[in-house]
mmCIF file of C-alpha atoms and ligand atoms in Angstrom:
data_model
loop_
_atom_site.group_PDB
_atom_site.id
_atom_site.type_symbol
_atom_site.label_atom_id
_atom_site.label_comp_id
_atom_site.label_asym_id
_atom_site.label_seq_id
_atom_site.Cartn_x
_atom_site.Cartn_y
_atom_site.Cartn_z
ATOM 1 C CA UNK A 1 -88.938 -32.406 37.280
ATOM 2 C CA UNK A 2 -85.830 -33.371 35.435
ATOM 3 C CA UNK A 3 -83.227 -30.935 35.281
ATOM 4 C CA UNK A 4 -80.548 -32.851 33.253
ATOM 5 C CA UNK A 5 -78.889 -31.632 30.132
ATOM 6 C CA UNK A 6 -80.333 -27.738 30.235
ATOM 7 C CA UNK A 7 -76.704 -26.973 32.212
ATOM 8 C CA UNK A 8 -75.052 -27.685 28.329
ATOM 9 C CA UNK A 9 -77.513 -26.555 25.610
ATOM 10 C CA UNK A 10 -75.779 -24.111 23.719
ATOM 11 C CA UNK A 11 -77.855 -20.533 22.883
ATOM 12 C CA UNK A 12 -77.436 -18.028 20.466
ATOM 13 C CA UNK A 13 -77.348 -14.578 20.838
ATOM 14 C CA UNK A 14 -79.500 -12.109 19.718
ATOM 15 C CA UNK A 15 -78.961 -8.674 19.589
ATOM 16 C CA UNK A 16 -80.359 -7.128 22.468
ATOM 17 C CA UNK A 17 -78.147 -8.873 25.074
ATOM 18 C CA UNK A 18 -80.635 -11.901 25.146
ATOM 19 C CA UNK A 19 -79.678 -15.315 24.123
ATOM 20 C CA UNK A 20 -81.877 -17.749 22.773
ATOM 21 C CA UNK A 21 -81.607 -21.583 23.053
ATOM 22 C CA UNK A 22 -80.199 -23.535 19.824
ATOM 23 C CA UNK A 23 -82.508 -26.019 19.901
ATOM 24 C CA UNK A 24 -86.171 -25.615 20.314
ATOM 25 C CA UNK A 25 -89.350 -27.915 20.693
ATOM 26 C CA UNK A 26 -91.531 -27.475 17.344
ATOM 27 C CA UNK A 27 -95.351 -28.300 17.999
ATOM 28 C CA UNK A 28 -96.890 -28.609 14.404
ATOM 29 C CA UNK A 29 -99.458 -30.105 14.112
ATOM 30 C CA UNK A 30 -99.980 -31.299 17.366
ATOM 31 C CA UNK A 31 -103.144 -30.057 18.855
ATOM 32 C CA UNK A 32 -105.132 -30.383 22.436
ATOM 33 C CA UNK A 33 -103.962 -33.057 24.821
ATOM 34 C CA UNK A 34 -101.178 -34.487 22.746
ATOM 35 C CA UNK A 35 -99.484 -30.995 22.329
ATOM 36 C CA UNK A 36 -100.182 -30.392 25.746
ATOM 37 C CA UNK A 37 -98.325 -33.739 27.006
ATOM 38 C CA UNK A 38 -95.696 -33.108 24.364
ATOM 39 C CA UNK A 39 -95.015 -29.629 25.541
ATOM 40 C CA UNK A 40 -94.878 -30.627 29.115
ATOM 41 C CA UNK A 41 -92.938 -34.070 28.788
ATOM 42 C CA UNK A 42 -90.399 -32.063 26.505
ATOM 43 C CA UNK A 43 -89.469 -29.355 29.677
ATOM 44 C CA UNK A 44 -89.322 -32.494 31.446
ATOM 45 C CA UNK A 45 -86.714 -33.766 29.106
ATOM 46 C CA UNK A 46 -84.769 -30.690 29.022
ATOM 47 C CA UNK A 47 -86.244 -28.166 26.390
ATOM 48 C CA UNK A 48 -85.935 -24.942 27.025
ATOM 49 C CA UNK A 49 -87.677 -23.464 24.134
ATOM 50 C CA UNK A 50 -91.125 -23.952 22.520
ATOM 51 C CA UNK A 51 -92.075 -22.936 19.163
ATOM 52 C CA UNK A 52 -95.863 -22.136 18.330
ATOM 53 C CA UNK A 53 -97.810 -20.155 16.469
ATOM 54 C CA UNK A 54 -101.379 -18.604 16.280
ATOM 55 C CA UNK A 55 -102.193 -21.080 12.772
ATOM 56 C CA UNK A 56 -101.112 -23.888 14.619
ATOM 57 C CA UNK A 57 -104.448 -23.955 16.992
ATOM 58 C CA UNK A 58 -102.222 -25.133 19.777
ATOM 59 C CA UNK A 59 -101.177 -22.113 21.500
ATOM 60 C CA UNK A 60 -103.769 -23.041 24.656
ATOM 61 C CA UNK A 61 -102.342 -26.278 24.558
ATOM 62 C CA UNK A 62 -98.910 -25.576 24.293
ATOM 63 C CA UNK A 63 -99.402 -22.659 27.272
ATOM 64 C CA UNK A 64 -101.190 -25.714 29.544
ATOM 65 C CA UNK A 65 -98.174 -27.720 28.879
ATOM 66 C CA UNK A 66 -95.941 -24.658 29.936
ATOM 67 C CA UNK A 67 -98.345 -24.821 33.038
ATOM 68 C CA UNK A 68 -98.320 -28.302 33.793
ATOM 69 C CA UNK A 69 -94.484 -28.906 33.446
ATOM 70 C CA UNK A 70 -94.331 -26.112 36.467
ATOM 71 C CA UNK A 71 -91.078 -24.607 35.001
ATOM 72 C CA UNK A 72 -90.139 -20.952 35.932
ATOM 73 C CA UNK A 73 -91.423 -18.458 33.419
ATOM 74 C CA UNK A 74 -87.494 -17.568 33.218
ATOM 75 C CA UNK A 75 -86.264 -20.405 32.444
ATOM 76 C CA UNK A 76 -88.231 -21.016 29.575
ATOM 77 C CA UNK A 77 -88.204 -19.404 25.678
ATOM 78 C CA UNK A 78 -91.268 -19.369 24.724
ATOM 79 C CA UNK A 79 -91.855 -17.976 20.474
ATOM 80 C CA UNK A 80 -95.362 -17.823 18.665
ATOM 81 C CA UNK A 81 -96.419 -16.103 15.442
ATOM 82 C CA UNK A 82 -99.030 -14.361 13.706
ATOM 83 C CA UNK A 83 -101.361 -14.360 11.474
ATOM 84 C CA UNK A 84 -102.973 -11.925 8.545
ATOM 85 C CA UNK A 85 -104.751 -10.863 10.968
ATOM 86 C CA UNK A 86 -102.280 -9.239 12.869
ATOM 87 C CA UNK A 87 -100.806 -7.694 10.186
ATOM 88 C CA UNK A 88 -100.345 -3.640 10.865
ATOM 89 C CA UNK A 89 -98.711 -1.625 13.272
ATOM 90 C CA UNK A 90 -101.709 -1.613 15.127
ATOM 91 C CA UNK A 91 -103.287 -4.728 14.562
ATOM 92 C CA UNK A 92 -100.308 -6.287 15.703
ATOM 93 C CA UNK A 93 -100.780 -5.543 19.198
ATOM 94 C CA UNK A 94 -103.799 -7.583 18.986
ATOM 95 C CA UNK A 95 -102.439 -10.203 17.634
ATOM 96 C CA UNK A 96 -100.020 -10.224 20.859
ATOM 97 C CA UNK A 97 -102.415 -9.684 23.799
ATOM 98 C CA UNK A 98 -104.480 -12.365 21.841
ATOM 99 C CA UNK A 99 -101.480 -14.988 22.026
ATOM 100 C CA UNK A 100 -100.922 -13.957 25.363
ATOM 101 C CA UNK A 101 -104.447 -14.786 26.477
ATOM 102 C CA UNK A 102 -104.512 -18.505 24.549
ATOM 103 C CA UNK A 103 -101.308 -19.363 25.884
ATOM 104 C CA UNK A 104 -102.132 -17.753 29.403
ATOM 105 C CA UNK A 105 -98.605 -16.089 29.687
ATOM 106 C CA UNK A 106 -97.346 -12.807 30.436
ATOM 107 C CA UNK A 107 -95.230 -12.320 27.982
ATOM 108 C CA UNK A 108 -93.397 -13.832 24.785
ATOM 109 C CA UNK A 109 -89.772 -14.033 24.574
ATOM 110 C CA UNK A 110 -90.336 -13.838 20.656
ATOM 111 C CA UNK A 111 -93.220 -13.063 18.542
ATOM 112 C CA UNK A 112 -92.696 -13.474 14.627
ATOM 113 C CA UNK A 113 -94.554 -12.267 11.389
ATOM 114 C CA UNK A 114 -95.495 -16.072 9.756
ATOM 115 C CA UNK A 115 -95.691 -14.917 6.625
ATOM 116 C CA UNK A 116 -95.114 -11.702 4.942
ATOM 117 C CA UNK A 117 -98.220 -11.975 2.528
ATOM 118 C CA UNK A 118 -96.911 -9.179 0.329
ATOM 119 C CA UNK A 119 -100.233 -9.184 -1.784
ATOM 120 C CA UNK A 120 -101.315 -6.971 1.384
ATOM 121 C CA UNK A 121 -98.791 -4.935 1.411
ATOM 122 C CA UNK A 122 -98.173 -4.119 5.709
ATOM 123 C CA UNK A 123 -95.769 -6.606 6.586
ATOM 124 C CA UNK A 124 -93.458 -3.547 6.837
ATOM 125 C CA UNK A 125 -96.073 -1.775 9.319
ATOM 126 C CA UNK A 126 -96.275 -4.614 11.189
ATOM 127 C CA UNK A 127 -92.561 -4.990 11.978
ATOM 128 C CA UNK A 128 -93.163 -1.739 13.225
ATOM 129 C CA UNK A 129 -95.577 -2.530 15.571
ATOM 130 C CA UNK A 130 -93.586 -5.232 16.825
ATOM 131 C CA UNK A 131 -90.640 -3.178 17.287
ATOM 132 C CA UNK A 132 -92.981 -0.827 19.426
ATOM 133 C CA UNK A 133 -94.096 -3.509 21.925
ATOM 134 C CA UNK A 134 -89.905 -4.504 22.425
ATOM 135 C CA UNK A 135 -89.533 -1.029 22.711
ATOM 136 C CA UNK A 136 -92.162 -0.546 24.963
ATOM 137 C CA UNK A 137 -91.042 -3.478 27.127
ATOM 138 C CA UNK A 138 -94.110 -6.170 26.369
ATOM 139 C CA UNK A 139 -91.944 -8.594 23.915
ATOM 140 C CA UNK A 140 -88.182 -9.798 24.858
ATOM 141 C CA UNK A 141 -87.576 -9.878 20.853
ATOM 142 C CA UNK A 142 -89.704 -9.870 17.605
ATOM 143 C CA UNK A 143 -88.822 -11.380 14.441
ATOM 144 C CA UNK A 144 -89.935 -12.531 10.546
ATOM 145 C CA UNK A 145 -90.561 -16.215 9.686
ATOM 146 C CA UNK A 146 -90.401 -17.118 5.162
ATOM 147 C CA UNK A 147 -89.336 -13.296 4.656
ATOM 148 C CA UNK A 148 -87.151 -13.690 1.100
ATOM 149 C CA UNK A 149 -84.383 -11.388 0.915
ATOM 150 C CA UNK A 150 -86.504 -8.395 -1.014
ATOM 151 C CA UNK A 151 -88.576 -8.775 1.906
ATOM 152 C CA UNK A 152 -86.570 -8.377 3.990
ATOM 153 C CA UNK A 153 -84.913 -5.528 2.160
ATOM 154 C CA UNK A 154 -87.290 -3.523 2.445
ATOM 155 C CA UNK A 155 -88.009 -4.224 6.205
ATOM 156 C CA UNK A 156 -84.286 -2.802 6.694
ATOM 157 C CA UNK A 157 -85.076 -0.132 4.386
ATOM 158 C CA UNK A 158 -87.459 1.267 6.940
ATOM 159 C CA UNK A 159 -84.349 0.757 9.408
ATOM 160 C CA UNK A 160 -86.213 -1.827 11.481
ATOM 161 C CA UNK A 161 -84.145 -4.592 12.362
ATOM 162 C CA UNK A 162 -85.458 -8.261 13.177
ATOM 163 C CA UNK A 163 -83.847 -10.511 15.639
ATOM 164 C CA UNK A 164 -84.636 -13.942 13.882
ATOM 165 C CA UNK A 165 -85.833 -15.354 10.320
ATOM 166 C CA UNK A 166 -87.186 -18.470 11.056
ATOM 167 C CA UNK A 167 -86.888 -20.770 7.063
ATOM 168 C CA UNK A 168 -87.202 -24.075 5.907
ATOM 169 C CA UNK A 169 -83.592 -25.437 5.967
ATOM 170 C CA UNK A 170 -82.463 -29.003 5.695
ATOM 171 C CA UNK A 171 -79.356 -30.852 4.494
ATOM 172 C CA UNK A 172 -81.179 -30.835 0.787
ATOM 173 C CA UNK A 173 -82.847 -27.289 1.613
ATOM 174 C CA UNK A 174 -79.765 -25.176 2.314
ATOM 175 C CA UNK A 175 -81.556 -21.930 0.784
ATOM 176 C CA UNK A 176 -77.308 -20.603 0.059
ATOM 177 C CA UNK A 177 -78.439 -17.288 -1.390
ATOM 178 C CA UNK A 178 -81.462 -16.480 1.257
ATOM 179 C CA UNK A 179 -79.072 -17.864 3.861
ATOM 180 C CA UNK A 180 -76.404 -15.993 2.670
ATOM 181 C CA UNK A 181 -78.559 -13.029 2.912
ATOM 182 C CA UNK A 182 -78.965 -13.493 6.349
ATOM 183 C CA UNK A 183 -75.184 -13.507 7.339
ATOM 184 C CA UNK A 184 -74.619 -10.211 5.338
ATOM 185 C CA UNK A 185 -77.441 -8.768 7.007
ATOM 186 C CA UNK A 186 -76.597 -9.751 10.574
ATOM 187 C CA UNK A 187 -79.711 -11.930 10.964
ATOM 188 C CA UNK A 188 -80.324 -15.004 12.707
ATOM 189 C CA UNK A 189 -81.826 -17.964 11.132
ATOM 190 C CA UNK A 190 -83.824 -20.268 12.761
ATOM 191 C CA UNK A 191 -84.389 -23.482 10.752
ATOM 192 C CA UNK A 192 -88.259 -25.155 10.930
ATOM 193 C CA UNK A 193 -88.997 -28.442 9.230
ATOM 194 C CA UNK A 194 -85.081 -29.188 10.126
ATOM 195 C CA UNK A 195 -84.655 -32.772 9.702
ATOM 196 C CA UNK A 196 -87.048 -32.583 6.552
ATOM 197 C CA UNK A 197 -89.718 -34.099 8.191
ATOM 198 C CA UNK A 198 -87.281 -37.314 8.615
ATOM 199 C CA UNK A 199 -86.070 -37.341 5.182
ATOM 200 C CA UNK A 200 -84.030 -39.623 2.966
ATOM 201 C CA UNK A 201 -81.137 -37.601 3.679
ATOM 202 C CA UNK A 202 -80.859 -39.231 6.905
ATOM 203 C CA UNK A 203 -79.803 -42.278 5.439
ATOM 204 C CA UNK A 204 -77.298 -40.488 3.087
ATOM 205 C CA UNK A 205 -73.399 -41.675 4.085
ATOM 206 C CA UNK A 206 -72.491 -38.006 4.724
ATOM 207 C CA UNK A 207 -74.720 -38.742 7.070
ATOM 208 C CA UNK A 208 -75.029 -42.005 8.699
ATOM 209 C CA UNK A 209 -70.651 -41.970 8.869
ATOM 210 C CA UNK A 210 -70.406 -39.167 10.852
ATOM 211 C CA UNK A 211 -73.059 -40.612 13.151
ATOM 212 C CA UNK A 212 -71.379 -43.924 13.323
ATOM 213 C CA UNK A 213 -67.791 -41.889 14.133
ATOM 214 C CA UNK A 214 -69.459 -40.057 17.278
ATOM 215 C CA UNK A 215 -72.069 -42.838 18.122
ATOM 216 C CA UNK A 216 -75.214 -40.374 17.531
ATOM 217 C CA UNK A 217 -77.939 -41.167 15.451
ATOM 218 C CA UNK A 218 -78.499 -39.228 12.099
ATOM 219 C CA UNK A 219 -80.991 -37.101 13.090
ATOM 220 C CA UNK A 220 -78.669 -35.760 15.898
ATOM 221 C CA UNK A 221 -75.593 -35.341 13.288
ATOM 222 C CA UNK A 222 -78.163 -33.279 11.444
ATOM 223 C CA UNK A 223 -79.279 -31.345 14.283
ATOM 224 C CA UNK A 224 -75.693 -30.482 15.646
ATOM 225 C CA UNK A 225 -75.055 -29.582 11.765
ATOM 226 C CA UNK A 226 -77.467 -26.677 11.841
ATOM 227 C CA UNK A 227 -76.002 -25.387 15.191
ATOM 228 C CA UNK A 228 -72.731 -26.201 14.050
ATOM 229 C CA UNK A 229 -73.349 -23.753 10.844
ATOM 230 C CA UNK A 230 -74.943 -20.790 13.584
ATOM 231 C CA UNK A 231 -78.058 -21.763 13.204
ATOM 232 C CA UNK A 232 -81.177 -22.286 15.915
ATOM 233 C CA UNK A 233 -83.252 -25.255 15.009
ATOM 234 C CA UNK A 234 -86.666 -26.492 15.872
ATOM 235 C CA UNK A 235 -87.117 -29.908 15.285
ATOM 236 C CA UNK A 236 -90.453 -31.395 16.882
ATOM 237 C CA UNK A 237 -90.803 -34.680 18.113
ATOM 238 C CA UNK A 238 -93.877 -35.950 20.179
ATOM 239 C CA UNK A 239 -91.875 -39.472 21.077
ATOM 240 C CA UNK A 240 -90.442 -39.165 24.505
ATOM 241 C CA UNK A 241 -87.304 -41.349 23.154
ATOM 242 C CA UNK A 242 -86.781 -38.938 19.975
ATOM 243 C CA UNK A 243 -87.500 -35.656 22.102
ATOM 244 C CA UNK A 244 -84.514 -36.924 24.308
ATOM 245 C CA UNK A 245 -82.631 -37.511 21.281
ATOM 246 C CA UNK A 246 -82.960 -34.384 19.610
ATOM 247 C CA UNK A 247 -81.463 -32.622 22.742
ATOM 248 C CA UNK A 248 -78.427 -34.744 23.032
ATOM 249 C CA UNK A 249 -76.527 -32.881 20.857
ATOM 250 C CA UNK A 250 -74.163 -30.923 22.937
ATOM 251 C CA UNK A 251 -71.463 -33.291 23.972
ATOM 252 C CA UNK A 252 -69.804 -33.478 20.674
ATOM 253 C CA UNK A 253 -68.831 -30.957 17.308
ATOM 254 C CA UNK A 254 -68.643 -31.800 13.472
ATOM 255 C CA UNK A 255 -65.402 -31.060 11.727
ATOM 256 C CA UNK A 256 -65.230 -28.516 8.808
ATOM 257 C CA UNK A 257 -65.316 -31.510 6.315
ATOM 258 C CA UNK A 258 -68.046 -33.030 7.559
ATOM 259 C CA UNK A 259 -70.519 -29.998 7.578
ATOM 260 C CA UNK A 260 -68.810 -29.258 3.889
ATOM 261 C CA UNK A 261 -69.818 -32.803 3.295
ATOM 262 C CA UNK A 262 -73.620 -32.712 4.341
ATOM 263 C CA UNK A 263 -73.925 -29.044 3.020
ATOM 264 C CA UNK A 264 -72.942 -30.349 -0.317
ATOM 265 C CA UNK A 265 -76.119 -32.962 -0.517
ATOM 266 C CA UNK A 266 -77.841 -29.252 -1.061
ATOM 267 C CA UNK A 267 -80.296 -30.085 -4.066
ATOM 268 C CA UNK A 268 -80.871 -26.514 -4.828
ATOM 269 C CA UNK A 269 -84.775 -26.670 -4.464
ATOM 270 C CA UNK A 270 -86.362 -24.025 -2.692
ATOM 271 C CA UNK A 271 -88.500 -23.903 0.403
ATOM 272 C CA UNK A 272 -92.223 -26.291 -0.009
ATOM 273 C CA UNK A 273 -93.880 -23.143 0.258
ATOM 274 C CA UNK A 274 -93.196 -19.692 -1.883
ATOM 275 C CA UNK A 275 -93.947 -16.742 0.662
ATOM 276 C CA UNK A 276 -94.714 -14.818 -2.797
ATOM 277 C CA UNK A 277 -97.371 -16.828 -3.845
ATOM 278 C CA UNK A 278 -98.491 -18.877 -0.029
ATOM 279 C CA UNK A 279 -98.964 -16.878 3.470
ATOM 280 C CA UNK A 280 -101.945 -16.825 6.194
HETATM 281 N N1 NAP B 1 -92.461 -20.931 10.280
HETATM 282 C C1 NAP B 1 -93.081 -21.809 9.531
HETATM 283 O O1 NAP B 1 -93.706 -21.461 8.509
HETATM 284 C C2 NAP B 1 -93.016 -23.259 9.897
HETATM 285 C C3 NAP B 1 -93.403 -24.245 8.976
HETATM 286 C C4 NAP B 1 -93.306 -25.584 9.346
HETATM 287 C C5 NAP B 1 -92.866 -25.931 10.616
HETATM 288 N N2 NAP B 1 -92.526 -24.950 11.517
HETATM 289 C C6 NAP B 1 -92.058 -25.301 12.902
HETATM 290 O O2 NAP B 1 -90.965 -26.192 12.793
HETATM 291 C C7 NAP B 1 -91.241 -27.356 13.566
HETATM 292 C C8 NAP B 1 -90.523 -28.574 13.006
HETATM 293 O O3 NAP B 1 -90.810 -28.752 11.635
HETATM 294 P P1 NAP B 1 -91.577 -30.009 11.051
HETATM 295 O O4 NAP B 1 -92.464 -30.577 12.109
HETATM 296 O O5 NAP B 1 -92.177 -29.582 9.773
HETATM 297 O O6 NAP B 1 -90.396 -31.025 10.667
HETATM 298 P P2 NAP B 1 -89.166 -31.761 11.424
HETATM 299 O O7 NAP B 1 -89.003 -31.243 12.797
HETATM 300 O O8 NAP B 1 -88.032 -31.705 10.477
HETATM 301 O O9 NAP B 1 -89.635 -33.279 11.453
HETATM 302 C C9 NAP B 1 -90.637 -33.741 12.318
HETATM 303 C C10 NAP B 1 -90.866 -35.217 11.983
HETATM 304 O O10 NAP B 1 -89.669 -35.961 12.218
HETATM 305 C C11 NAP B 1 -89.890 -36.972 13.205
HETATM 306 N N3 NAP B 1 -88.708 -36.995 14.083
HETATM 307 C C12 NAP B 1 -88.407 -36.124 15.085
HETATM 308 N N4 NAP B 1 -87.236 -36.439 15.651
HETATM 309 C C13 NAP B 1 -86.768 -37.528 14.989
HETATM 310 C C14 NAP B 1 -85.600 -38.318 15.133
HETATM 311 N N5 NAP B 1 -84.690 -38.041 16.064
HETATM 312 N N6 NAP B 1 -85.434 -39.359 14.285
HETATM 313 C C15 NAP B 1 -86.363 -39.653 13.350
HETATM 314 N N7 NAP B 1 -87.508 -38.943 13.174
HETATM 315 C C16 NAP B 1 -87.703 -37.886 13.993
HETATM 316 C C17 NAP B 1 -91.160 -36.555 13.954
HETATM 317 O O11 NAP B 1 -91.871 -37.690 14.392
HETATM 318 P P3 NAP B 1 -92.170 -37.986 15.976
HETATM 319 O O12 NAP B 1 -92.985 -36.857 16.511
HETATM 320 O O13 NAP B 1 -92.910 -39.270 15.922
HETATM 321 O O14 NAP B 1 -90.825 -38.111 16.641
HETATM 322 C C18 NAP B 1 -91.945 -35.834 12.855
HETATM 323 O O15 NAP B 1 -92.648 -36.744 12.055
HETATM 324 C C19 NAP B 1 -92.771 -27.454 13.552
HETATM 325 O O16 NAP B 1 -93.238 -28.309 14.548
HETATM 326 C C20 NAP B 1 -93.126 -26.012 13.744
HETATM 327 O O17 NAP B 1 -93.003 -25.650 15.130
HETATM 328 C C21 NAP B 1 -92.576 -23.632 11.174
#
């Protein structure tokens, strides 16, 4: 297997003394063998981190890539999420020996609530519950994934304390006031859909000069922008070539200007999905 640039991926740290690589290997919507092959061909390539969740249908697939790429269970981050379902304090620990099962793992490094569904009302309970199997030793770290700040407010309220928000962020998607949020709480954000689903921005000249100046494609400039700005980042890519890609990212830093200079192509728009109106 091919060992090559894990030795420089930067990681993050959360708060309980465990660090969690920047970059991560999304797997929507990839299902069966192709999330299997892109799973395994991505540890291959260097990814140390794999990001699933129960909605996806591809956490059996995703765990026979884990298999198949024969990588220590140590080496690897492995996060997946769940459901309505799982939502309550007890409900949740359903939800977690049920991920365990599909992805045929022992444990999860990180488990997140998807959505917080508020219309139901438990997504506080079910932080607890979370907290309970860290606590009791079963999860490495839990987290919250398109929590808004009242949500999350009132998660803190009940002095529970998440390791990660996982968001929508992209160059045109910079969320300021949820992201802002974040920093004041002492949260981690973890951007999903972070190249926009390759789009237009990439071709924007905030872009495309700072990629000419360091010889990276725009996609990587975009990518080292997020983890430039503290942020972890899951872009997926099924293409061997753009998997590769998204990794190489750690030989080189943007200057203040030129993160000022992508942040300010910021539209303003919130996230595709409202987590007060959408969830599952
Ligand atoms: N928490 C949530 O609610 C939530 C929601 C959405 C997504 N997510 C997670 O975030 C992950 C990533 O988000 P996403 O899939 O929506 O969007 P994304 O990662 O921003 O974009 C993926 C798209 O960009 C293409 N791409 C990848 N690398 C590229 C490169 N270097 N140059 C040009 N195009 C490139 C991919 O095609 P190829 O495969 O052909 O390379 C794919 O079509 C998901 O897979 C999932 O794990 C979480």
């Amino acid at each position: 297997m091919t060992q090559h640039h894990t030795y420089s991926q930067q990681r993050i740290q959360l708060g309980e003394g465990i660090s969690i690589p920047a970059i991560g290997l999304g797997t929507w919507p990839l299902t069966g063998e192709d999330a299997t092959d892109a799973v395994a061909r991505g540890i291959a390539n260097g990814y140390r981190h794999v990001d699933t969740a129960h909605s996806y249908a591809n956490e059996a697939a995703v765990g026979d890539g884990i298999a198949r790429s024969g990588i220590r269970r140590d080496q690897l981050w492995v996060t997946s999420k769940l459901s309505l379902e799982g939502h309550s304090r007890t409900k949740v620990k359903d939800a977690y020996a049920g991920a365990l099962e599909r992805m045929g793992l022992d444990y999860l490094d990180l488990f997140l609530i998807h959505w917080p569904n508020p219309e139901h009302g438990r997504y506080v309970d079910t932080c607890q519950g979370l907290a309970e199997l860290v606590a009791d030793g079963a999860l490495r770290a839990w987290g919250v994934s398109n929590f808004k700040p009242a949500h999350l407010d009132a998660v803190y309220a009940a002095g529970l304390r998440p390791s990660v928000n996982q968001v929508q962020v992209d160059p045109e998607h910079l969320q300021r006031a949820q992201l802002e949020h974040h920093r004041t709480l002492g949260l981690v954000t973890a951007a999903y859909s972070p190249l926009g689903r390759a789009g237009d921005f990439l071709e924007h000249p905030a872009i495309t000069a700072a990629a000419a100046r360091y010889g990276k494609s725009p996609a990587q400039v975009v990518l080292r922008w997020h983890v430039d700005s503290g942020r972890i980042a899951v872009p997926k890519s099924a293409s061997d070539t753009r998997q590769r890609e998204n990794l190489e990212i750690f030989d080189f830093t943007l200057s203040e200007d030129e993160i000022s200079a992508i942040n300010a192509l910021d539209t303003g728009a919130g996230p595709r999905l409202d987590s007060d109106e959408y969830g599952h």
